[in-house]
Amino acid sequence: MAGYPQFELDHQLCFALYTASRAMTRAYGPLLADTGLTYPQYVTLLALWRDPGQARSVGELGERLHLDSGTLTPLLKRLASMGYVTRSRDAADERRVLVTLTADGLALRDRLAAVPMSIASCLGMAPSEGMTLREQLTALTESLEASA
Amino acid sequence: MAGYPQFELDHQLCFALYTASRAMTRAYGPLLADTGLTYPQYVTLLALWRDPGQARSVGELGERLHLDSGTLTPLLKRLASMGYVTRSRDAADERRVLVTLTADGLALRDRLAAVPMSIASCLGMAPSEGMTLREQLTALTESLEASA
DNA sequence: CACGTTCATATTGTGTGCAATAGAATTGCG
DNA sequence: CGCAATTCTATTGCACACAATATGAACGTG
């Protein structure tokens, strides 16, 4: 009986992706522990650090991060309670909530400046390899989201 | 001011990985909806389908899936409540809990036989590309877990 | 300018993930 | 044999993810 080769766990791209993603998140844990941040919170700050004076709506952040309000609303409330962002209704459109970095939130960028290099040293690959892998994963995301 | 190029969201391998993994999980949703399974439950069944008569301890499954008991215990209880597995203490070592496929759990393997091909058609890449990507991700996981 | 539709965010409910702890069983060492 | 250390699973607490729904604001059409 040959079995069901299409179900072999070690042949599944999905499983390799799922496992690698969780390993990556765990790798950030010790690097973020000082600041009390989780990995999703760190990624949210990455989006905000891009242009620190610029306020973003929840929807803009969600589009950028591929996350919905059910995830972002409580996450942003926790960032606000830690003093890293502020949340306020947009005066021009009261449906929108604007998220802005605080001085403390911006200061985190300097405190965490070495994090990307620390992670890079754990990847076991050259920067060019990482770049290629990143591009393949981005293309994969686009294909998967287009099929939805 | 040049800024902080190391923090550019679109240059982060971690973010591409995080986003792709969630996109993949979402892609499985419609394919598993009929069975009531979630993606982590499906992956757990993949491990069990490998050798359907073989009982596994929670620890063995956790090692295979890189998941701990805090995740697996409730997940396996849900699979048991759906009738797809049974859970029982190992008579030879009462610390261990043995997980076994039921007939219904095994029958799912036939009901879901087309799932891997359906997913493959959403990936936007040739099988050989997917295989290479999978190998790179597996190597990445090993590097990240070795650095822990 | 009313009012139904659409838009933006919040809430609810379910199911992971994982660190930390607890608790029971087994093992190993003297 | 006795008991401390170890092993294995379960529990607890917290933080995502996301579908489904609710709520309120803004818009468009007549």
PDB file of N, CA and C in Angstrom, chain A residues 44-97:
ATOM      1  N   THR A  44       3.999  46.365  14.276  1.00  0.00           N
ATOM      2  CA  THR A  44       3.149  47.558  14.192  1.00  0.00           C
ATOM      3  C   THR A  44       3.989  48.821  14.360  1.00  0.00           C
ATOM      4  N   LEU A  45       4.927  48.775  15.294  1.00  0.00           N
ATOM      5  CA  LEU A  45       5.810  49.936  15.480  1.00  0.00           C
ATOM      6  C   LEU A  45       6.707  50.136  14.256  1.00  0.00           C
ATOM      7  N   LEU A  46       7.144  49.057  13.615  1.00  0.00           N
ATOM      8  CA  LEU A  46       7.929  49.206  12.382  1.00  0.00           C
ATOM      9  C   LEU A  46       7.164  50.069  11.376  1.00  0.00           C
ATOM     10  N   ALA A  47       5.865  49.798  11.261  1.00  0.00           N
ATOM     11  CA  ALA A  47       5.062  50.559  10.305  1.00  0.00           C
ATOM     12  C   ALA A  47       4.993  52.034  10.723  1.00  0.00           C
ATOM     13  N   LEU A  48       4.908  52.278  12.018  1.00  0.00           N
ATOM     14  CA  LEU A  48       4.774  53.665  12.495  1.00  0.00           C
ATOM     15  C   LEU A  48       6.105  54.408  12.457  1.00  0.00           C
ATOM     16  N   TRP A  49       7.203  53.713  12.663  1.00  0.00           N
ATOM     17  CA  TRP A  49       8.524  54.362  12.666  1.00  0.00           C
ATOM     18  C   TRP A  49       8.896  54.886  11.290  1.00  0.00           C
ATOM     19  N   ARG A  50       8.280  54.334  10.258  1.00  0.00           N
ATOM     20  CA  ARG A  50       8.596  54.721   8.910  1.00  0.00           C
ATOM     21  C   ARG A  50       8.510  56.231   8.703  1.00  0.00           C
ATOM     22  N   ASP A  51       7.513  56.858   9.329  1.00  0.00           N
ATOM     23  CA  ASP A  51       7.307  58.307   9.201  1.00  0.00           C
ATOM     24  C   ASP A  51       6.690  58.763  10.519  1.00  0.00           C
ATOM     25  N   PRO A  52       7.563  59.007  11.508  1.00  0.00           N
ATOM     26  CA  PRO A  52       7.124  59.113  12.902  1.00  0.00           C
ATOM     27  C   PRO A  52       6.105  60.217  13.168  1.00  0.00           C
ATOM     28  N   GLY A  53       6.111  61.291  12.396  1.00  0.00           N
ATOM     29  CA  GLY A  53       5.170  62.362  12.659  1.00  0.00           C
ATOM     30  C   GLY A  53       3.790  62.099  12.078  1.00  0.00           C
ATOM     31  N   GLN A  54       3.711  61.090  11.213  1.00  0.00           N
ATOM     32  CA  GLN A  54       2.499  60.811  10.458  1.00  0.00           C
ATOM     33  C   GLN A  54       1.518  59.957  11.266  1.00  0.00           C
ATOM     34  N   ALA A  55       0.315  60.458  11.455  1.00  0.00           N
ATOM     35  CA  ALA A  55      -0.720  59.649  12.089  1.00  0.00           C
ATOM     36  C   ALA A  55      -1.297  58.680  11.065  1.00  0.00           C
ATOM     37  N   ARG A  56      -1.649  57.482  11.540  1.00  0.00           N
ATOM     38  CA  ARG A  56      -2.263  56.484  10.650  1.00  0.00           C
ATOM     39  C   ARG A  56      -3.608  56.058  11.205  1.00  0.00           C
ATOM     40  N   SER A  57      -4.526  55.784  10.313  1.00  0.00           N
ATOM     41  CA  SER A  57      -5.783  55.204  10.771  1.00  0.00           C
ATOM     42  C   SER A  57      -5.583  53.706  11.009  1.00  0.00           C
ATOM     43  N   VAL A  58      -6.483  53.130  11.778  1.00  0.00           N
ATOM     44  CA  VAL A  58      -6.446  51.687  12.031  1.00  0.00           C
ATOM     45  C   VAL A  58      -6.517  50.922  10.713  1.00  0.00           C
ATOM     46  N   GLY A  59      -7.329  51.410   9.811  1.00  0.00           N
ATOM     47  CA  GLY A  59      -7.478  50.729   8.530  1.00  0.00           C
ATOM     48  C   GLY A  59      -6.206  50.747   7.705  1.00  0.00           C
ATOM     49  N   GLU A  60      -5.511  51.887   7.705  1.00  0.00           N
ATOM     50  CA  GLU A  60      -4.256  51.968   6.966  1.00  0.00           C
ATOM     51  C   GLU A  60      -3.227  50.993   7.551  1.00  0.00           C
ATOM     52  N   LEU A  61      -3.161  50.953   8.874  1.00  0.00           N
ATOM     53  CA  LEU A  61      -2.233  50.014   9.508  1.00  0.00           C
ATOM     54  C   LEU A  61      -2.614  48.571   9.176  1.00  0.00           C
ATOM     55  N   GLY A  62      -3.899  48.302   9.216  1.00  0.00           N
ATOM     56  CA  GLY A  62      -4.360  46.951   8.925  1.00  0.00           C
ATOM     57  C   GLY A  62      -4.029  46.522   7.507  1.00  0.00           C
ATOM     58  N   GLU A  63      -4.176  47.430   6.583  1.00  0.00           N
ATOM     59  CA  GLU A  63      -3.853  47.104   5.194  1.00  0.00           C
ATOM     60  C   GLU A  63      -2.354  46.838   5.049  1.00  0.00           C
ATOM     61  N   ARG A  64      -1.581  47.673   5.699  1.00  0.00           N
ATOM     62  CA  ARG A  64      -0.129  47.525   5.631  1.00  0.00           C
ATOM     63  C   ARG A  64       0.320  46.207   6.250  1.00  0.00           C
ATOM     64  N   LEU A  65      -0.310  45.816   7.341  1.00  0.00           N
ATOM     65  CA  LEU A  65       0.127  44.645   8.111  1.00  0.00           C
ATOM     66  C   LEU A  65      -0.706  43.393   7.795  1.00  0.00           C
ATOM     67  N   HIS A  66      -1.705  43.534   6.930  1.00  0.00           N
ATOM     68  CA  HIS A  66      -2.593  42.404   6.626  1.00  0.00           C
ATOM     69  C   HIS A  66      -3.290  41.895   7.885  1.00  0.00           C
ATOM     70  N   LEU A  67      -3.730  42.833   8.724  1.00  0.00           N
ATOM     71  CA  LEU A  67      -4.432  42.460   9.964  1.00  0.00           C
ATOM     72  C   LEU A  67      -5.756  43.220  10.022  1.00  0.00           C
ATOM     73  N   ASP A  68      -6.765  42.635  10.634  1.00  0.00           N
ATOM     74  CA  ASP A  68      -8.057  43.315  10.709  1.00  0.00           C
ATOM     75  C   ASP A  68      -8.239  44.001  12.065  1.00  0.00           C
ATOM     76  N   SER A  69      -9.360  44.708  12.186  1.00  0.00           N
ATOM     77  CA  SER A  69      -9.569  45.511  13.395  1.00  0.00           C
ATOM     78  C   SER A  69      -9.725  44.633  14.635  1.00  0.00           C
ATOM     79  N   GLY A  70     -10.200  43.437  14.454  1.00  0.00           N
ATOM     80  CA  GLY A  70     -10.346  42.538  15.598  1.00  0.00           C
ATOM     81  C   GLY A  70      -9.023  42.186  16.239  1.00  0.00           C
ATOM     82  N   THR A  71      -7.967  42.239  15.455  1.00  0.00           N
ATOM     83  CA  THR A  71      -6.619  42.016  15.991  1.00  0.00           C
ATOM     84  C   THR A  71      -5.983  43.338  16.418  1.00  0.00           C
ATOM     85  N   LEU A  72      -6.126  44.348  15.563  1.00  0.00           N
ATOM     86  CA  LEU A  72      -5.407  45.595  15.809  1.00  0.00           C
ATOM     87  C   LEU A  72      -5.990  46.400  16.969  1.00  0.00           C
ATOM     88  N   THR A  73      -7.299  46.439  17.095  1.00  0.00           N
ATOM     89  CA  THR A  73      -7.869  47.285  18.146  1.00  0.00           C
ATOM     90  C   THR A  73      -7.312  46.939  19.526  1.00  0.00           C
ATOM     91  N   PRO A  74      -7.381  45.702  19.961  1.00  0.00           N
ATOM     92  CA  PRO A  74      -6.802  45.422  21.288  1.00  0.00           C
ATOM     93  C   PRO A  74      -5.287  45.585  21.325  1.00  0.00           C
ATOM     94  N   LEU A  75      -4.609  45.258  20.235  1.00  0.00           N
ATOM     95  CA  LEU A  75      -3.148  45.408  20.198  1.00  0.00           C
ATOM     96  C   LEU A  75      -2.774  46.882  20.364  1.00  0.00           C
ATOM     97  N   LEU A  76      -3.476  47.765  19.662  1.00  0.00           N
ATOM     98  CA  LEU A  76      -3.180  49.196  19.751  1.00  0.00           C
ATOM     99  C   LEU A  76      -3.543  49.744  21.133  1.00  0.00           C
ATOM    100  N   LYS A  77      -4.583  49.210  21.730  1.00  0.00           N
ATOM    101  CA  LYS A  77      -4.926  49.642  23.096  1.00  0.00           C
ATOM    102  C   LYS A  77      -3.817  49.273  24.064  1.00  0.00           C
ATOM    103  N   ARG A  78      -3.205  48.106  23.851  1.00  0.00           N
ATOM    104  CA  ARG A  78      -2.095  47.719  24.734  1.00  0.00           C
ATOM    105  C   ARG A  78      -0.888  48.610  24.491  1.00  0.00           C
ATOM    106  N   LEU A  79      -0.597  48.920  23.228  1.00  0.00           N
ATOM    107  CA  LEU A  79       0.507  49.847  22.941  1.00  0.00           C
ATOM    108  C   LEU A  79       0.219  51.212  23.564  1.00  0.00           C
ATOM    109  N   ALA A  80      -1.042  51.638  23.539  1.00  0.00           N
ATOM    110  CA  ALA A  80      -1.392  52.929  24.142  1.00  0.00           C
ATOM    111  C   ALA A  80      -1.229  52.877  25.657  1.00  0.00           C
ATOM    112  N   SER A  81      -1.643  51.757  26.269  1.00  0.00           N
ATOM    113  CA  SER A  81      -1.542  51.671  27.732  1.00  0.00           C
ATOM    114  C   SER A  81      -0.081  51.597  28.171  1.00  0.00           C
ATOM    115  N   MET A  82       0.797  51.139  27.271  1.00  0.00           N
ATOM    116  CA  MET A  82       2.237  51.156  27.581  1.00  0.00           C
ATOM    117  C   MET A  82       2.841  52.532  27.295  1.00  0.00           C
ATOM    118  N   GLY A  83       2.070  53.415  26.697  1.00  0.00           N
ATOM    119  CA  GLY A  83       2.560  54.770  26.450  1.00  0.00           C
ATOM    120  C   GLY A  83       3.332  54.926  25.157  1.00  0.00           C
ATOM    121  N   TYR A  84       3.244  53.962  24.257  1.00  0.00           N
ATOM    122  CA  TYR A  84       4.024  54.027  23.014  1.00  0.00           C
ATOM    123  C   TYR A  84       3.254  54.689  21.864  1.00  0.00           C
ATOM    124  N   VAL A  85       1.924  54.684  21.924  1.00  0.00           N
ATOM    125  CA  VAL A  85       1.111  55.350  20.902  1.00  0.00           C
ATOM    126  C   VAL A  85      -0.073  56.033  21.585  1.00  0.00           C
ATOM    127  N   THR A  86      -0.704  56.933  20.854  1.00  0.00           N
ATOM    128  CA  THR A  86      -1.980  57.494  21.295  1.00  0.00           C
ATOM    129  C   THR A  86      -3.028  57.157  20.242  1.00  0.00           C
ATOM    130  N   ARG A  87      -4.267  57.033  20.684  1.00  0.00           N
ATOM    131  CA  ARG A  87      -5.392  56.758  19.794  1.00  0.00           C
ATOM    132  C   ARG A  87      -6.407  57.883  19.934  1.00  0.00           C
ATOM    133  N   SER A  88      -6.867  58.404  18.806  1.00  0.00           N
ATOM    134  CA  SER A  88      -7.878  59.467  18.890  1.00  0.00           C
ATOM    135  C   SER A  88      -8.736  59.453  17.635  1.00  0.00           C
ATOM    136  N   ARG A  89      -9.973  59.859  17.785  1.00  0.00           N
ATOM    137  CA  ARG A  89     -10.869  59.952  16.635  1.00  0.00           C
ATOM    138  C   ARG A  89     -10.381  61.046  15.697  1.00  0.00           C
ATOM    139  N   ASP A  90     -10.501  60.785  14.416  1.00  0.00           N
ATOM    140  CA  ASP A  90     -10.165  61.774  13.402  1.00  0.00           C
ATOM    141  C   ASP A  90     -11.266  62.837  13.404  1.00  0.00           C
ATOM    142  N   ALA A  91     -10.881  64.097  13.645  1.00  0.00           N
ATOM    143  CA  ALA A  91     -11.873  65.172  13.699  1.00  0.00           C
ATOM    144  C   ALA A  91     -12.561  65.345  12.350  1.00  0.00           C
ATOM    145  N   ALA A  92     -11.824  65.059  11.267  1.00  0.00           N
ATOM    146  CA  ALA A  92     -12.387  65.262   9.937  1.00  0.00           C
ATOM    147  C   ALA A  92     -13.306  64.110   9.528  1.00  0.00           C
ATOM    148  N   ASP A  93     -13.158  62.951  10.145  1.00  0.00           N
ATOM    149  CA  ASP A  93     -14.009  61.798   9.848  1.00  0.00           C
ATOM    150  C   ASP A  93     -14.098  60.950  11.108  1.00  0.00           C
ATOM    151  N   GLU A  94     -15.163  61.155  11.830  1.00  0.00           N
ATOM    152  CA  GLU A  94     -15.284  60.572  13.172  1.00  0.00           C
ATOM    153  C   GLU A  94     -15.380  59.043  13.150  1.00  0.00           C
ATOM    154  N   ARG A  95     -15.459  58.454  11.955  1.00  0.00           N
ATOM    155  CA  ARG A  95     -15.443  56.983  11.929  1.00  0.00           C
ATOM    156  C   ARG A  95     -14.043  56.444  12.140  1.00  0.00           C
ATOM    157  N   ARG A  96     -13.048  57.266  11.807  1.00  0.00           N
ATOM    158  CA  ARG A  96     -11.672  56.804  11.832  1.00  0.00           C
ATOM    159  C   ARG A  96     -10.990  57.064  13.171  1.00  0.00           C
ATOM    160  N   VAL A  97     -10.096  56.159  13.539  1.00  0.00           N
ATOM    161  CA  VAL A  97      -9.260  56.334  14.731  1.00  0.00           C
ATOM    162  C   VAL A  97      -7.828  56.516  14.264  1.00  0.00           C
TER     163      VAL A  97
END
